PDB file of N, CA and C in Angstrom:
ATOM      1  N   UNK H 506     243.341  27.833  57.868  1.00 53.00           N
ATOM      2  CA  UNK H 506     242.473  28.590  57.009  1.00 53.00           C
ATOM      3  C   UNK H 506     243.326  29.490  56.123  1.00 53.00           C
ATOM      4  N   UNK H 507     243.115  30.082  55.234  1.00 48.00           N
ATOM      5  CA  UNK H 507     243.117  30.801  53.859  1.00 48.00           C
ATOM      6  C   UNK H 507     243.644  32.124  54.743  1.00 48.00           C
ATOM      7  N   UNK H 508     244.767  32.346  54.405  1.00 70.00           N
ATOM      8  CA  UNK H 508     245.101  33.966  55.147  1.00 70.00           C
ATOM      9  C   UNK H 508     244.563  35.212  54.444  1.00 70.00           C
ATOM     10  N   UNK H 509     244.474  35.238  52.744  1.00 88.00           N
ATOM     11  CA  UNK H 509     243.969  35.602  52.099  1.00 88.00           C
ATOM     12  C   UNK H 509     242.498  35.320  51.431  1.00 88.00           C
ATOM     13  N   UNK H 510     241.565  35.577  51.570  1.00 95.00           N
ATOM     14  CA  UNK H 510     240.204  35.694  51.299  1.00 95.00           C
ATOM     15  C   UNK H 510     239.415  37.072  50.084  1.00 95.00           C
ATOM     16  N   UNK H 511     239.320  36.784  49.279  1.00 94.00           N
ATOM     17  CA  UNK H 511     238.811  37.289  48.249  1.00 94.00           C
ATOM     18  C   UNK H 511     236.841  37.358  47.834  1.00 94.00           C
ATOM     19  N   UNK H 512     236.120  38.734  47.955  1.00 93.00           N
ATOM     20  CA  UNK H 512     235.137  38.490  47.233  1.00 93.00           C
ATOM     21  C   UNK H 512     234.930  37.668  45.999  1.00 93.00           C
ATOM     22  N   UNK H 513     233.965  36.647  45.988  1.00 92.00           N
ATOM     23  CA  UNK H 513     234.029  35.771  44.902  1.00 92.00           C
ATOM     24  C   UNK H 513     234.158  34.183  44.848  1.00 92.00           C
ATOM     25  N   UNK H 514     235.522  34.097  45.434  1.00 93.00           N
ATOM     26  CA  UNK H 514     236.457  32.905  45.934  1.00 93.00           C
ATOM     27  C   UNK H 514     235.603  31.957  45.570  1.00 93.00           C
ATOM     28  N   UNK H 515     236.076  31.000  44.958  1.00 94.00           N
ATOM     29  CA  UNK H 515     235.634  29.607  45.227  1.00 94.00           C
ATOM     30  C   UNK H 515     236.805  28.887  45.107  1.00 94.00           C
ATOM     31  N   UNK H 516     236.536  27.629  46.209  1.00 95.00           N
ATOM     32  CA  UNK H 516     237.112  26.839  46.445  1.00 95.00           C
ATOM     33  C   UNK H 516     237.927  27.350  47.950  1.00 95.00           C
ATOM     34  N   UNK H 517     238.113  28.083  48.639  1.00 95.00           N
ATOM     35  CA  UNK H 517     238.801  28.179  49.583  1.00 95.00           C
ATOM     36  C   UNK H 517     238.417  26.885  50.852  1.00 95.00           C
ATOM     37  N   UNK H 518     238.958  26.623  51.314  1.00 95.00           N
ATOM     38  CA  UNK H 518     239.366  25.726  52.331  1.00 95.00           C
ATOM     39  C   UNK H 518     239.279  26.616  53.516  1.00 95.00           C
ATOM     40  N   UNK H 519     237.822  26.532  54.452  1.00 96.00           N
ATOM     41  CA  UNK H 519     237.720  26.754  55.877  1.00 96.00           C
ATOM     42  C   UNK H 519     238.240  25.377  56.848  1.00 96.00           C
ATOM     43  N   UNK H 520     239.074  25.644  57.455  1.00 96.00           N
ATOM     44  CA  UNK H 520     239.467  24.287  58.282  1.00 96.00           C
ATOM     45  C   UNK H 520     239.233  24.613  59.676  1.00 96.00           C
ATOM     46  N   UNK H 521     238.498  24.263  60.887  1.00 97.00           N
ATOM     47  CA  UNK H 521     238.393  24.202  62.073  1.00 97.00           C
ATOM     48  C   UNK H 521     238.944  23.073  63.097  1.00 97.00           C
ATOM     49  N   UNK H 522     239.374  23.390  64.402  1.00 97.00           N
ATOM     50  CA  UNK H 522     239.541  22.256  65.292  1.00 97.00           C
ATOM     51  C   UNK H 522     238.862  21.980  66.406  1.00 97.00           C
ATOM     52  N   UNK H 523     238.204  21.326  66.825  1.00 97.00           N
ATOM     53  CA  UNK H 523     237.136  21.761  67.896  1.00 97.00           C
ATOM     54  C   UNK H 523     238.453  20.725  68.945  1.00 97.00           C
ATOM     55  N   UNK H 524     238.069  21.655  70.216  1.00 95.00           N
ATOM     56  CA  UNK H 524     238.777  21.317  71.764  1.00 95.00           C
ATOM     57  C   UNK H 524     238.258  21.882  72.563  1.00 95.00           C
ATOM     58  N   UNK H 525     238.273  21.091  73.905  1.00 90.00           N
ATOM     59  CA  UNK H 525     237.834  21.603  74.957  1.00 90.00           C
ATOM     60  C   UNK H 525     238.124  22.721  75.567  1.00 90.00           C
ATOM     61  N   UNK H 526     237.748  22.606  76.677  1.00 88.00           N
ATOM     62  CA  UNK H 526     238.185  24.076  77.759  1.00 88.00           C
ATOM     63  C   UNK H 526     239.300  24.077  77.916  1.00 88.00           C
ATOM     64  N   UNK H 527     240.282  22.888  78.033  1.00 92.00           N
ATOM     65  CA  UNK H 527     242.194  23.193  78.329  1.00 92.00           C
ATOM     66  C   UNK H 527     242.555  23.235  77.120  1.00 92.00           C
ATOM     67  N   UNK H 528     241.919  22.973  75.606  1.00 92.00           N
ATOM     68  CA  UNK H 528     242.763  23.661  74.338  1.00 92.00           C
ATOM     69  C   UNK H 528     243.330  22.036  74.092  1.00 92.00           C
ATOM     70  N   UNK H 529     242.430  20.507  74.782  1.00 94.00           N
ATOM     71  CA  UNK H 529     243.082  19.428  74.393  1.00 94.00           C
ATOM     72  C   UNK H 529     242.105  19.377  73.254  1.00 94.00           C
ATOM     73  N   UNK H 530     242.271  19.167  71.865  1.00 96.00           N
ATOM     74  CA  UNK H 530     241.870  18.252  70.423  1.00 96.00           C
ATOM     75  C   UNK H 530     241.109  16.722  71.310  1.00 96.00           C
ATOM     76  N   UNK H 531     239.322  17.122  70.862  1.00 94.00           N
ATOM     77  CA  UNK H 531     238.538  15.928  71.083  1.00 94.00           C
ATOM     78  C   UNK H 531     238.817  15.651  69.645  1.00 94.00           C
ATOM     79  N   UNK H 532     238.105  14.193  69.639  1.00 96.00           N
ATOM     80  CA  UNK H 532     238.488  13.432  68.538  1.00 96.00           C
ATOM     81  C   UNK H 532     237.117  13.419  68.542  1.00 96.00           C
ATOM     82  N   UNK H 533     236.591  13.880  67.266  1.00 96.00           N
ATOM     83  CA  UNK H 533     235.087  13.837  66.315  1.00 96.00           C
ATOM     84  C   UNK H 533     234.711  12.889  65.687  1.00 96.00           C
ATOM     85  N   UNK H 534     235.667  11.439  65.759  1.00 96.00           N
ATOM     86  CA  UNK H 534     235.302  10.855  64.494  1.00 96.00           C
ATOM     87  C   UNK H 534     234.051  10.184  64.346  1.00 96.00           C
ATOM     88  N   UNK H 535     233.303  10.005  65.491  1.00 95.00           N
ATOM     89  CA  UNK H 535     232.093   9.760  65.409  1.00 95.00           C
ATOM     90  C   UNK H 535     231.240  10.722  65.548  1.00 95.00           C
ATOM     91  N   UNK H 536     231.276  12.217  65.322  1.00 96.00           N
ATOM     92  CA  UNK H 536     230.516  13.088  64.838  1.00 96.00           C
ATOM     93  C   UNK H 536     229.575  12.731  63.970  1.00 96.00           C
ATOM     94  N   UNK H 537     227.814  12.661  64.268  1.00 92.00           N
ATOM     95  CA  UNK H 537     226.655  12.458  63.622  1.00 92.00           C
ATOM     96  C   UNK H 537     226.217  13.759  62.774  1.00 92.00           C
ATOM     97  N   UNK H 538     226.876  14.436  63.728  1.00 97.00           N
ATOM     98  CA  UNK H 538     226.209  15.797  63.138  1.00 97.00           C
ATOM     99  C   UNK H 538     227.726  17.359  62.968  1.00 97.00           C
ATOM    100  N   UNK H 539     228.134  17.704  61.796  1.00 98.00           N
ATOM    101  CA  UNK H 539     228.668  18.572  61.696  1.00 98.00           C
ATOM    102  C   UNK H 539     228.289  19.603  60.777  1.00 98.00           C
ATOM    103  N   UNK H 540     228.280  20.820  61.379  1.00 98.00           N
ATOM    104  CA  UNK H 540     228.150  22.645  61.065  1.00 98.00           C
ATOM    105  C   UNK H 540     229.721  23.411  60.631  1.00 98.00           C
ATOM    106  N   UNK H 541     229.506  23.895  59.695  1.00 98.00           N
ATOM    107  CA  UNK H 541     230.667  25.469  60.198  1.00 98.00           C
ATOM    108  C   UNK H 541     229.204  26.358  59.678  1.00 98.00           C
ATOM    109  N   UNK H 542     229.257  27.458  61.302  1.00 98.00           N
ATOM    110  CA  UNK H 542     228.534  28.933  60.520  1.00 98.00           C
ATOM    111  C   UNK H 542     229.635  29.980  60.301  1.00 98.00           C
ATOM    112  N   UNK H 543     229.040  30.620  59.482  1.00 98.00           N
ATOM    113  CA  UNK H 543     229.285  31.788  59.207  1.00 98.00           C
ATOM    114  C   UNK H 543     228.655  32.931  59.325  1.00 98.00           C
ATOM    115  N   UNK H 544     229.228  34.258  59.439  1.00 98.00           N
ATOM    116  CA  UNK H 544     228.250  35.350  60.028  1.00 98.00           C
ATOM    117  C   UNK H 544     229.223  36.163  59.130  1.00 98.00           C
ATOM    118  N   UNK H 545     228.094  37.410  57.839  1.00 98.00           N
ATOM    119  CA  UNK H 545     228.799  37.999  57.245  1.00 98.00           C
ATOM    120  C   UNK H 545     229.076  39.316  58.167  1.00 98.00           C
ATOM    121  N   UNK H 546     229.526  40.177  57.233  1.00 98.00           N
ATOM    122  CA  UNK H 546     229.899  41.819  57.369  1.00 98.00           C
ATOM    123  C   UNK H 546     228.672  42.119  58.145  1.00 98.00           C
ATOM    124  N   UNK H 547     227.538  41.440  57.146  1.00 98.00           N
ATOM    125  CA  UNK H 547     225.983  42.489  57.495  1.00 98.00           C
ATOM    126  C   UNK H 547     225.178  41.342  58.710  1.00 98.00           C
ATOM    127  N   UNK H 548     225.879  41.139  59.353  1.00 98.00           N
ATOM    128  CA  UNK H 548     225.448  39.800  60.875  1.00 98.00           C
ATOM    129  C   UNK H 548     224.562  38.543  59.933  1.00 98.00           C
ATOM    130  N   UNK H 549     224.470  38.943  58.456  1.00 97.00           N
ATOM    131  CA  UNK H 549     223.689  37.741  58.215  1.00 97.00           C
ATOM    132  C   UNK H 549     224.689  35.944  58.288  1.00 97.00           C
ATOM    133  N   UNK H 550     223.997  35.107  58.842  1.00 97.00           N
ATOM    134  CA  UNK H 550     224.565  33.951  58.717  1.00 97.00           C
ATOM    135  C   UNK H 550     224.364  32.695  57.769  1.00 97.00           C
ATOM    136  N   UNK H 551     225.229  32.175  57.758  1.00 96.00           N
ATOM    137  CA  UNK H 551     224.827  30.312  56.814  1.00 96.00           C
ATOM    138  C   UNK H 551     225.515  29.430  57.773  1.00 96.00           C
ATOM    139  N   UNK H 552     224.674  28.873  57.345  1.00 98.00           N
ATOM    140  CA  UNK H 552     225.280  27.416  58.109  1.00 98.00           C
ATOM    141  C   UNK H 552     225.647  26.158  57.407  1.00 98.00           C
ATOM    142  N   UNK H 553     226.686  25.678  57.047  1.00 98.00           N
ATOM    143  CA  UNK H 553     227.270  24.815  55.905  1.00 98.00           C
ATOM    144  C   UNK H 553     227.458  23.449  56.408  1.00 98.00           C
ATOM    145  N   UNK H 554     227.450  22.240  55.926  1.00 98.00           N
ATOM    146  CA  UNK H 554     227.255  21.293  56.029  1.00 98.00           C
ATOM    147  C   UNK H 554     228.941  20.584  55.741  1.00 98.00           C
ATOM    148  N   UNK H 555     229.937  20.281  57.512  1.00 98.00           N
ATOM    149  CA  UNK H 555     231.198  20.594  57.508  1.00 98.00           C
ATOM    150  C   UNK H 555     231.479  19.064  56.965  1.00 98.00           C
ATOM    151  N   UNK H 556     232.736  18.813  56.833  1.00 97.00           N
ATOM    152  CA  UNK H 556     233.309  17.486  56.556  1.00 97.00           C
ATOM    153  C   UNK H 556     234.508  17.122  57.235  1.00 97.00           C
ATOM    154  N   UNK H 557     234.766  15.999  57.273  1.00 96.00           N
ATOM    155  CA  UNK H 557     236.002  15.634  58.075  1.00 96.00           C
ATOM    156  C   UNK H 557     237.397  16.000  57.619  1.00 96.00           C
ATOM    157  N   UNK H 558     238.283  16.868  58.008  1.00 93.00           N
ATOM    158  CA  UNK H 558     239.677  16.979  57.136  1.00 93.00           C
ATOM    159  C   UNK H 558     240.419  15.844  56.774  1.00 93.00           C
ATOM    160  N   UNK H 559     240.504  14.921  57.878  1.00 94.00           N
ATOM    161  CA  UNK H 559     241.217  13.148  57.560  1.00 94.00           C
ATOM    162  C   UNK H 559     240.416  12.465  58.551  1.00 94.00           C
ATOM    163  N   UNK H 560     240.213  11.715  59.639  1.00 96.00           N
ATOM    164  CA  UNK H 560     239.041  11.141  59.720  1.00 96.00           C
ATOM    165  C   UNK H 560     238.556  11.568  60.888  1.00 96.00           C
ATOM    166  N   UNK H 561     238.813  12.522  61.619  1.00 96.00           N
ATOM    167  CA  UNK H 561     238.036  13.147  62.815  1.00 96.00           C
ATOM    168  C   UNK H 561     238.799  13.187  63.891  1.00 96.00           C
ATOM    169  N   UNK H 562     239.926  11.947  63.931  1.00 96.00           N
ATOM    170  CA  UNK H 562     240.384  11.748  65.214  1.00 96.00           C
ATOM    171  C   UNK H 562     241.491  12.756  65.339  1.00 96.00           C
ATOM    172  N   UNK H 563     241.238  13.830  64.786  1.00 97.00           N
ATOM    173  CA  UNK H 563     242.470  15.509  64.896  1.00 97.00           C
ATOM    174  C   UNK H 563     241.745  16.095  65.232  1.00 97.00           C
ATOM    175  N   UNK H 564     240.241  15.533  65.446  1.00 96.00           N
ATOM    176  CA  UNK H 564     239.159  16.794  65.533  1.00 96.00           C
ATOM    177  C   UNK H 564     238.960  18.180  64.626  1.00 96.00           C
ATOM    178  N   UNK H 565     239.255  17.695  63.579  1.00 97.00           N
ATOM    179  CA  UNK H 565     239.641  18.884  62.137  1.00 97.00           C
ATOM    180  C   UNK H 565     238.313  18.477  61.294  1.00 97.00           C
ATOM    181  N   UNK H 566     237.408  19.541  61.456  1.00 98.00           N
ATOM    182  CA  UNK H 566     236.163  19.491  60.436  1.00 98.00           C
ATOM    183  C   UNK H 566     236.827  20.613  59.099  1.00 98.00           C
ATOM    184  N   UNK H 567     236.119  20.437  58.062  1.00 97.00           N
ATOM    185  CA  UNK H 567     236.282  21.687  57.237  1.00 97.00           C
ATOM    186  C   UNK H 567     235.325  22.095  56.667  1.00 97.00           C
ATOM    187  N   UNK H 568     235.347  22.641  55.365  1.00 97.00           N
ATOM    188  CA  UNK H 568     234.311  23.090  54.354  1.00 97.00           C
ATOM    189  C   UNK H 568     235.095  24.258  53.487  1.00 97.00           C
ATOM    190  N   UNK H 569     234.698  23.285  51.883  1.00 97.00           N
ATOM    191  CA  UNK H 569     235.251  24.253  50.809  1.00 97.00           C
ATOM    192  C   UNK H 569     234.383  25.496  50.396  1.00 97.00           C
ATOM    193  N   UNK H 570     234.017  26.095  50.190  1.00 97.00           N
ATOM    194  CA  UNK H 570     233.423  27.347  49.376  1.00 97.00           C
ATOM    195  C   UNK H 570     232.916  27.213  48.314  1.00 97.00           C
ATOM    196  N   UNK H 571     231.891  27.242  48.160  1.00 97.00           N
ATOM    197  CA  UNK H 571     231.507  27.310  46.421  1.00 97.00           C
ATOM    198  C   UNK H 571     230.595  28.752  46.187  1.00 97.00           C
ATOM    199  N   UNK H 572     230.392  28.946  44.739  1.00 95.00           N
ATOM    200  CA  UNK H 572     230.047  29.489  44.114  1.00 95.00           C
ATOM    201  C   UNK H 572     228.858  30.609  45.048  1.00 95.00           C
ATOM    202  N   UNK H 573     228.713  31.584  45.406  1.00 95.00           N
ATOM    203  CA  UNK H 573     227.788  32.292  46.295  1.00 95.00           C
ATOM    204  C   UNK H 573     227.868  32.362  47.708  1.00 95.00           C
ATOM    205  N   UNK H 574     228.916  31.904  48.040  1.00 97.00           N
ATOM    206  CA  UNK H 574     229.444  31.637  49.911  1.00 97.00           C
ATOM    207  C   UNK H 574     229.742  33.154  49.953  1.00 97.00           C
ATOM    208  N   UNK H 575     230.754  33.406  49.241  1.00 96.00           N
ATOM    209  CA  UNK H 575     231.506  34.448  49.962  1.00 96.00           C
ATOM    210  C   UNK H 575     231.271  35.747  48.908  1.00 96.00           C
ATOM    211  N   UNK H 576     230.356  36.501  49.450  1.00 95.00           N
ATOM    212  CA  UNK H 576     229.622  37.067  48.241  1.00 95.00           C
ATOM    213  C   UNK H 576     229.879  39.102  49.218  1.00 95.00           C
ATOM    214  N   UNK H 577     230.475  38.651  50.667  1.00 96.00           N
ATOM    215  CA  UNK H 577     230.555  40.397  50.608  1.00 96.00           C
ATOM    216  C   UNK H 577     232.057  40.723  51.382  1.00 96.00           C
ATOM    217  N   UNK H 578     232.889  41.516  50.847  1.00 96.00           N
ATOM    218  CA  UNK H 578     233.670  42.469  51.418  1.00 96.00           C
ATOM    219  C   UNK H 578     233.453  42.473  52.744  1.00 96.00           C
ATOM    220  N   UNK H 579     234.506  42.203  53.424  1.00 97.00           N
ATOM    221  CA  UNK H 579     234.680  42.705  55.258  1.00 97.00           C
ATOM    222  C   UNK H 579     234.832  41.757  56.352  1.00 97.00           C
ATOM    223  N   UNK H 580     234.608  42.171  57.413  1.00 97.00           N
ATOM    224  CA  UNK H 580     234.939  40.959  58.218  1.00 97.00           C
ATOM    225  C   UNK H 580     233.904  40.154  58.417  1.00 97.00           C
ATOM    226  N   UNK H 581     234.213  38.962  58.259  1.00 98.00           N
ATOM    227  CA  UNK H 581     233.373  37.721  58.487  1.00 98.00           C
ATOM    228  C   UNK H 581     234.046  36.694  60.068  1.00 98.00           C
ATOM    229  N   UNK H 582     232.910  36.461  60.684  1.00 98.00           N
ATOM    230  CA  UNK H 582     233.661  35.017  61.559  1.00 98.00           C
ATOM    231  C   UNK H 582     232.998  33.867  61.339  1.00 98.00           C
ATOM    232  N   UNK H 583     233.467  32.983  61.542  1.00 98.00           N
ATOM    233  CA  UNK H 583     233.051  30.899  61.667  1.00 98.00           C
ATOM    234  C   UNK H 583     233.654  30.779  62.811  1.00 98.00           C
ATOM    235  N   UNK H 584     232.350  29.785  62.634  1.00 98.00           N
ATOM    236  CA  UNK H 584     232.452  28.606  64.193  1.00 98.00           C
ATOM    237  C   UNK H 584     231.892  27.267  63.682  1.00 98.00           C
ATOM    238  N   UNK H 585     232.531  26.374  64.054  1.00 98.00           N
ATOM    239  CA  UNK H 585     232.427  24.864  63.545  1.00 98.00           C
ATOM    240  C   UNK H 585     231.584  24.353  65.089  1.00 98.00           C
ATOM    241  N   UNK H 586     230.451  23.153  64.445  1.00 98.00           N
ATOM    242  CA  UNK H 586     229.862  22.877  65.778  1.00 98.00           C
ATOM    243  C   UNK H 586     229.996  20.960  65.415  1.00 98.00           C
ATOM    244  N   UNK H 587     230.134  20.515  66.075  1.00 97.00           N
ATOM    245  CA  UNK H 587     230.095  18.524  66.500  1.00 97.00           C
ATOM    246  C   UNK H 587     228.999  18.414  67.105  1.00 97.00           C
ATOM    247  N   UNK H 588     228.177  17.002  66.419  1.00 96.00           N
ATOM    248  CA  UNK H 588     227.850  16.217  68.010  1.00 96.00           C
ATOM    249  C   UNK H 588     228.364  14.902  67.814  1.00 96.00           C
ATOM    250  N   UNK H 589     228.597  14.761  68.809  1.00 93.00           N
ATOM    251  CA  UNK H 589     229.208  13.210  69.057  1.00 93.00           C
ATOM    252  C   UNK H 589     228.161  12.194  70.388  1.00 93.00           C
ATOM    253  N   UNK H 590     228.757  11.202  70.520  1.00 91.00           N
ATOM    254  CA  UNK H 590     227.212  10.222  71.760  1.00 91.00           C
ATOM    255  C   UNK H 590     228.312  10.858  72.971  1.00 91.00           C
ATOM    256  N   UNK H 591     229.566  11.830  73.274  1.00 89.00           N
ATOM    257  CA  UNK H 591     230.171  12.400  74.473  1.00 89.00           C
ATOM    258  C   UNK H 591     229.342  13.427  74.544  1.00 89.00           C
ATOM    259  N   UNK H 592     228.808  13.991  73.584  1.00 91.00           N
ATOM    260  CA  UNK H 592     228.232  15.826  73.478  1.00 91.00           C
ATOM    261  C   UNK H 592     228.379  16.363  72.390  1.00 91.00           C
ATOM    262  N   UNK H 593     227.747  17.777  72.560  1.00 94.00           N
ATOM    263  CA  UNK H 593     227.787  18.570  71.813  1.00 94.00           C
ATOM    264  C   UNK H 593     229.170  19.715  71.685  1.00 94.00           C
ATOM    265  N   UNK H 594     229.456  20.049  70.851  1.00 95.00           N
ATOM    266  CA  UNK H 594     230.812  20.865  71.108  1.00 95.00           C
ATOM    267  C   UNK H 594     231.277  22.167  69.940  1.00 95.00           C
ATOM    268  N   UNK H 595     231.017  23.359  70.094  1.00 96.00           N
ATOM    269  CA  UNK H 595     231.901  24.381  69.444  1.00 96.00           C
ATOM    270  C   UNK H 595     233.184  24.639  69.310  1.00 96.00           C
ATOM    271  N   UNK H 596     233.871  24.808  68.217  1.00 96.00           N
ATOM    272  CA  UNK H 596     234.934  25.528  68.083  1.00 96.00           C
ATOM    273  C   UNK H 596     235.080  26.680  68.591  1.00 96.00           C
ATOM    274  N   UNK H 597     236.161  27.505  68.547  1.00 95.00           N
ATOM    275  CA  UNK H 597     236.442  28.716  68.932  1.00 95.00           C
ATOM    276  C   UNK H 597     235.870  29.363  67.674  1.00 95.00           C
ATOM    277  N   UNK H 598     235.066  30.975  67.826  1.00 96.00           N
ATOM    278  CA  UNK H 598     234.511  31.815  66.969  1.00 96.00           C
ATOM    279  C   UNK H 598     236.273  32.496  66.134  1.00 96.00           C
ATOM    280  N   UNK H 599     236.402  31.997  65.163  1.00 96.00           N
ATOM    281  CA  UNK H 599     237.588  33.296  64.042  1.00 96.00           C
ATOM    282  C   UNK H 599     236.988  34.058  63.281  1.00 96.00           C
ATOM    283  N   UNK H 600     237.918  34.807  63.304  1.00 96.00           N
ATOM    284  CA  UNK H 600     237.313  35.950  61.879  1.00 96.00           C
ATOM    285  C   UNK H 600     238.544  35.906  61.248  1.00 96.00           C
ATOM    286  N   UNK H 601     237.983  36.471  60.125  1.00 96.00           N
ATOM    287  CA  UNK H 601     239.101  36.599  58.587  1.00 96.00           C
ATOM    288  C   UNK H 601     238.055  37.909  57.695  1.00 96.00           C
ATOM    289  N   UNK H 602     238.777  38.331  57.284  1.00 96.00           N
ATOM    290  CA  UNK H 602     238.425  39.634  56.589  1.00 96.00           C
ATOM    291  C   UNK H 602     238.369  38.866  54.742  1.00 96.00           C
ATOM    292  N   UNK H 603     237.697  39.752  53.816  1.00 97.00           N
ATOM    293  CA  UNK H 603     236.911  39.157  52.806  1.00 97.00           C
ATOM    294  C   UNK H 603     237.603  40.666  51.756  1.00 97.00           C
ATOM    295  N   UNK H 604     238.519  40.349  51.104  1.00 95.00           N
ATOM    296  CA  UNK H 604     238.909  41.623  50.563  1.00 95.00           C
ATOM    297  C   UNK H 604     238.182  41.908  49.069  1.00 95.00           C
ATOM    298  N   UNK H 605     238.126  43.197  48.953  1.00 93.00           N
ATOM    299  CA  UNK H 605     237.319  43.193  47.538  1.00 93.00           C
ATOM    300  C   UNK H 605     238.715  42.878  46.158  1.00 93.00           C
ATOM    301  N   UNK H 606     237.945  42.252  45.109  1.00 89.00           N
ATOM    302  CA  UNK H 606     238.546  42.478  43.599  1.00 89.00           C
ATOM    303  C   UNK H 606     238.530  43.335  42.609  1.00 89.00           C
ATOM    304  N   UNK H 607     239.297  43.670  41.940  1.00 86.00           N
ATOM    305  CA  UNK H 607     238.841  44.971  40.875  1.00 86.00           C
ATOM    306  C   UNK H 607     237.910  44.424  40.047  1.00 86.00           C
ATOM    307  N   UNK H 608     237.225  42.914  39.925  1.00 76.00           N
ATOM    308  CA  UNK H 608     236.160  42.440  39.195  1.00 76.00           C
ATOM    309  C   UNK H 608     235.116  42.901  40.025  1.00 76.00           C
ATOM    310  N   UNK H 609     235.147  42.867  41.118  1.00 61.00           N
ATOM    311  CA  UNK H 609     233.967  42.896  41.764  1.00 61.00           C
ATOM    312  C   UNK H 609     233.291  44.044  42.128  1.00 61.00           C
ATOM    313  N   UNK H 610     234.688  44.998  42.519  1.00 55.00           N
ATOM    314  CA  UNK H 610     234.498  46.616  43.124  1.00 55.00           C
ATOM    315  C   UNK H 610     233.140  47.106  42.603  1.00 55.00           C
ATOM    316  N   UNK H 611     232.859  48.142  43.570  1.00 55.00           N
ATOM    317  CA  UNK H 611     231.922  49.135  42.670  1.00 55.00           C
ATOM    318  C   UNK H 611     232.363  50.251  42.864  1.00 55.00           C
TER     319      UNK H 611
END
């Protein structure tokens, strides 16, 4: 993920890895169903519609940013969710902080 995060941003690259309880990389590639949420500053959430980084079998979902994603200052976390015909499966919850711009400031 983006070490730097900017009010505004578009295009940033959220990348997730979903793994089990010992931290081994399941392989998603038959994931039917993929999520990343997000939960802003103000607990409000979205839930984005993730994609495969190369074809699943790294277990690497992502999702780019567009235009109105990243709309407040502060800390934010994501969590990427799978289902696959093994189960259902979460990523680990990250946070990344959302810094303001002198375009944006008030």
């Amino acid at each position: 993920m983006t070490t730097v995060i900017h009010d505004t941003d578009i295009g940033t690259i959220f990348s997730l890895t979903v793994k089990d309880s010992d931290g081994t990389v399941i392989d998603v590639s038959t994931a039917s169903t993929k999520y990343i949420y997000f939960q802003k500053p103000d607990r409000t959430r979205l839930k984005k519609t993730a994609a495969f980084r190369t074809d699943g079998s790294d277990g690497q979902i992502g999702y780019v940013a567009i235009s109105g994603d990243i709309d407040q200052v502060g800390e934010w976390q994501v969590q990427g969710y799978v289902e696959t015909s093994d189960g259902k499966f979460f990523t680990e919850v990250e946070s990344f902080t959302v810094k303001p711009t002198i375009y944006t400031a008030s």
